[in-house]
Amino acid sequence: MKPVRQVFFVSDRTGITAESMGLALLNQFDNIEFKRATYPFVDTEKKAREIVALINNAANHSETRPLVFSSIVDENVRKLIKTSAGLHMSFYDAFIGELEDELATEANHSIGRTHGMHDTERYDKRMEAINFALNHDDGITDRELKKADVILMGVSRSGKTPTCLYLALQYGIRAANYPLIPEDLQSSELPRMLQPFRQKLYGLTIDADRLHHIRSERRPDSRYASRDNCRHEILTAEDMFRRFNIPYTNTTHKSIEELAASIILAAKLQRRF
Amino acid sequence: MKPVRQVFFVSDRTGITAESMGLALLNQFDNIEFKRATYPFVDTEKKAREIVALINNAANHSETRPLVFSSIVDENVRKLIKTSAGLHMSFYDAFIGELEDELATEANHSIGRTHGMHDTERYDKRMEAINFALNHDDGITDRELKKADVILMGVSRSGKTPTCLYLALQYGIRAANYPLIPEDLQSSELPRMLQPFRQKLYGLTIDADRLHHIRSERRPDSRYASRDNCRHEILTAEDMFRRFNIPYTNTTHKSIEELAASIILAAKLQRRF
């Protein structure tokens, strides 16, 4: 059995930064099991004291110190968190001083950015991209494909929809989604709807065993899910990508985050925020 | 005019951690304009040298040093990036030594987690939650509402869909989405479909001016988008939330990340990863 460590992510906002920072570090230690808990919106001294009590309680019930990853702007709140019995890794303490020196100006020490026009614009761009992805899911319409930043194509269940949605939410990119149906795969041509948009096409592929597994969850024992059919569809789709010089990625061992970042890089996409 | 700084986010994976860490810090300096560029998948010494050349070039064309936020596991790649003319803030250098000491074990120094069962499970949970959100967008079906972790309700365009999708992608939470249509708002009862699920309901509201703006983008000069109608719908919806004791949040000044984190906290939702 692996040794267990408690980990606290503490933040004055969503906790996403503290988590992503902490997890990137903890992933470097795979011989230890980490029990994680996230506490967002810790933005007052009162809340900080409650968290300290939780950390100390965890410390008392364990032989080892809890790890605490924090992203907290307010110095007083941060100092309080530091009084806990955990090992405190504070993201602001590590860098803010150096940045203040370099920029020759003091940090605001205020939580979050001011919610002015900037956030509204970001929301609008996100919504626009999400609506775009939702309206173009399953290639129902080609009317607006010309507004797409990228068109993901691939066989059914190769990961197009979540990747489109992630591109929209994380980067505001308008990603359309074209599923290669058996009719498309039987043809030696590119699907007609896509022909005007060769430069925007990006292919997704996947290992046959994995596709078989995914499709079996949906329609067990169908021809659609059969290993042979999965293999055949994938080979034909990859062949199409190569013939028409469409860049493509195998999604099997990639997270959605990695897929999205690779596509942006390979297709030189412009992020909208 | 604000002074301008170039900022480089360099990562051996997606760059998301380096960006979220860097942006949280840079948001503390709003009297400076930051020009950002992200370089993901910098995982070889060759790529590192290319990035160093880019940073040095930026430094040569500016009066101030570029800032470099990095999240790079490989020590040799990291050391190369550090030779650039930028101010290097390395997220691994800052914490990995302390963590190694505390955990009395050496870091793997390998990129990303091993892509085994863990990632596949995460992908499957994500897909399940995304499909759930997509199938339950606009409350078309109540058949599976009992499988929902949370049901977001609110007037049209109050932010339900992006929040559901974000909850699915970021946390694997199954969020359904129930739009309050005029018929619902005229009634003094909770919509019948929702009555069995009182405990799962969470309301979204929004300022009337903002709703008017959002709806006007879709259907300008309609009754739907009119300021009066927006105000009326919102007041009635908020009244419903209060009467039935449904927790709710005003989305106007919140990002989707903040909304999602608040809902998880307020509704005590269990994240699936």
Tab-separated table of N, CA and C in Angstrom, chain A residues 132 136 139 141-142 144-154 160 164 167 173-179 193-204 241 246-247 263 267 269:
chain	number	residue	atom	x	y	z
A	132	PHE	N	-21.554	28.357	-31.123
A	132	PHE	CA	-21.067	27.890	-32.411
A	132	PHE	C	-20.851	26.380	-32.383
A	136	HIS	N	-23.039	23.551	-34.408
A	136	HIS	CA	-22.349	22.832	-35.474
A	136	HIS	C	-21.930	21.452	-35.037
A	139	GLY	N	-22.226	18.281	-37.635
A	139	GLY	CA	-22.205	18.798	-39.012
A	139	GLY	C	-23.555	18.982	-39.673
A	141	THR	N	-25.307	21.577	-40.305
A	141	THR	CA	-25.422	22.702	-41.226
A	141	THR	C	-24.050	23.113	-41.768
A	142	ASP	N	-23.989	23.509	-43.032
A	142	ASP	CA	-22.713	24.002	-43.536
A	142	ASP	C	-22.769	25.505	-43.774
A	144	GLU	N	-22.662	28.022	-41.979
A	144	GLU	CA	-21.729	28.921	-41.303
A	144	GLU	C	-20.341	28.321	-41.113
A	145	LEU	N	-20.074	27.216	-41.829
A	145	LEU	CA	-18.745	26.621	-41.671
A	145	LEU	C	-17.649	27.627	-42.017
A	146	LYS	N	-17.994	28.577	-42.838
A	146	LYS	CA	-16.953	29.546	-43.192
A	146	LYS	C	-16.575	30.458	-42.024
A	147	LYS	N	-17.423	30.493	-41.002
A	147	LYS	CA	-17.075	31.276	-39.808
A	147	LYS	C	-16.229	30.464	-38.812
A	148	ALA	N	-16.092	29.171	-39.093
A	148	ALA	CA	-15.349	28.319	-38.150
A	148	ALA	C	-13.865	28.657	-38.167
A	149	ASP	N	-13.225	28.582	-36.998
A	149	ASP	CA	-11.777	28.706	-36.945
A	149	ASP	C	-11.125	27.386	-37.334
A	150	VAL	N	-11.798	26.298	-37.002
A	150	VAL	CA	-11.262	24.973	-37.299
A	150	VAL	C	-12.444	24.013	-37.409
A	151	ILE	N	-12.301	23.000	-38.227
A	151	ILE	CA	-13.358	21.986	-38.363
A	151	ILE	C	-12.751	20.627	-38.006
A	152	LEU	N	-13.214	20.063	-36.902
A	152	LEU	CA	-12.694	18.758	-36.491
A	152	LEU	C	-13.484	17.662	-37.186
A	153	MET	N	-12.769	16.747	-37.821
A	153	MET	CA	-13.455	15.644	-38.477
A	153	MET	C	-12.915	14.321	-37.944
A	154	GLY	N	-13.778	13.328	-37.927
A	154	GLY	CA	-13.355	12.015	-37.437
A	154	GLY	C	-14.562	11.111	-37.357
A	160	LYS	N	-14.565	14.368	-30.943
A	160	LYS	CA	-14.744	15.692	-31.536
A	160	LYS	C	-15.519	16.651	-30.636
A	164	CYS	N	-14.219	20.225	-29.192
A	164	CYS	CA	-14.825	21.485	-29.658
A	164	CYS	C	-15.276	22.341	-28.476
A	167	LEU	N	-12.269	23.782	-26.616
A	167	LEU	CA	-11.672	24.894	-27.375
A	167	LEU	C	-12.502	26.165	-27.200
A	173	ILE	N	-12.342	29.662	-29.076
A	173	ILE	CA	-12.162	29.294	-30.487
A	173	ILE	C	-13.424	28.636	-31.024
A	174	ARG	N	-13.827	29.036	-32.236
A	174	ARG	CA	-15.007	28.458	-32.873
A	174	ARG	C	-14.645	27.178	-33.601
A	175	ALA	N	-15.001	26.065	-33.005
A	175	ALA	CA	-14.663	24.779	-33.599
A	175	ALA	C	-15.928	24.068	-34.042
A	176	ALA	N	-15.993	23.740	-35.314
A	176	ALA	CA	-17.108	22.948	-35.820
A	176	ALA	C	-16.680	21.489	-35.849
A	177	ASN	N	-17.641	20.640	-36.083
A	177	ASN	CA	-17.468	19.228	-35.810
A	177	ASN	C	-18.129	18.469	-36.946
A	178	TYR	N	-17.319	17.718	-37.684
A	178	TYR	CA	-17.897	16.963	-38.793
A	178	TYR	C	-17.660	15.466	-38.597
A	179	PRO	N	-18.710	14.703	-38.329
A	179	PRO	CA	-18.538	13.262	-38.144
A	179	PRO	C	-18.449	12.562	-39.490
A	193	MET	N	-19.435	18.973	-48.352
A	193	MET	CA	-19.599	20.124	-47.474
A	193	MET	C	-18.259	20.708	-47.005
A	194	LEU	N	-17.234	19.829	-46.949
A	194	LEU	CA	-15.939	20.260	-46.410
A	194	LEU	C	-14.987	20.773	-47.484
A	195	GLN	N	-15.303	20.475	-48.734
A	195	GLN	CA	-14.339	20.789	-49.793
A	195	GLN	C	-13.911	22.257	-49.852
A	196	PRO	N	-14.837	23.204	-49.600
A	196	PRO	CA	-14.374	24.601	-49.656
A	196	PRO	C	-13.467	24.998	-48.487
A	197	PHE	N	-13.315	24.103	-47.497
A	197	PHE	CA	-12.638	24.507	-46.253
A	197	PHE	C	-11.416	23.656	-45.945
A	198	ARG	N	-10.729	23.226	-46.975
A	198	ARG	CA	-9.564	22.357	-46.799
A	198	ARG	C	-8.576	22.860	-45.753
A	199	GLN	N	-8.363	24.164	-45.715
A	199	GLN	CA	-7.336	24.720	-44.833
A	199	GLN	C	-7.741	24.656	-43.359
A	200	LYS	N	-9.035	24.475	-43.108
A	200	LYS	CA	-9.500	24.498	-41.717
A	200	LYS	C	-9.677	23.108	-41.124
A	201	LEU	N	-9.438	22.083	-41.930
A	201	LEU	CA	-9.755	20.728	-41.462
A	201	LEU	C	-8.670	20.196	-40.532
A	202	TYR	N	-9.114	19.507	-39.512
A	202	TYR	CA	-8.185	18.826	-38.602
A	202	TYR	C	-8.812	17.488	-38.226
A	203	GLY	N	-8.047	16.413	-38.382
A	203	GLY	CA	-8.609	15.082	-38.157
A	203	GLY	C	-8.338	14.539	-36.765
A	204	LEU	N	-9.295	13.812	-36.230
A	204	LEU	CA	-9.077	13.074	-34.983
A	204	LEU	C	-9.181	11.584	-35.286
A	241	PHE	N	-7.365	11.291	-44.317
A	241	PHE	CA	-6.541	12.393	-43.796
A	241	PHE	C	-5.223	12.488	-44.582
A	246	ILE	N	-4.537	16.276	-44.542
A	246	ILE	CA	-5.197	16.889	-43.388
A	246	ILE	C	-4.417	16.490	-42.138
A	247	PRO	N	-3.935	17.466	-41.362
A	247	PRO	CA	-3.206	17.101	-40.146
A	247	PRO	C	-4.145	16.362	-39.200
A	263	ILE	N	-3.943	21.022	-31.183
A	263	ILE	CA	-4.654	21.501	-32.373
A	263	ILE	C	-4.370	22.984	-32.595
A	267	ALA	N	-2.611	23.847	-35.993
A	267	ALA	CA	-3.426	24.572	-36.962
A	267	ALA	C	-3.204	26.080	-36.856
A	269	LEU	N	-3.984	28.275	-34.658
A	269	LEU	CA	-5.237	28.970	-34.386
A	269	LEU	C	-4.997	30.200	-33.515
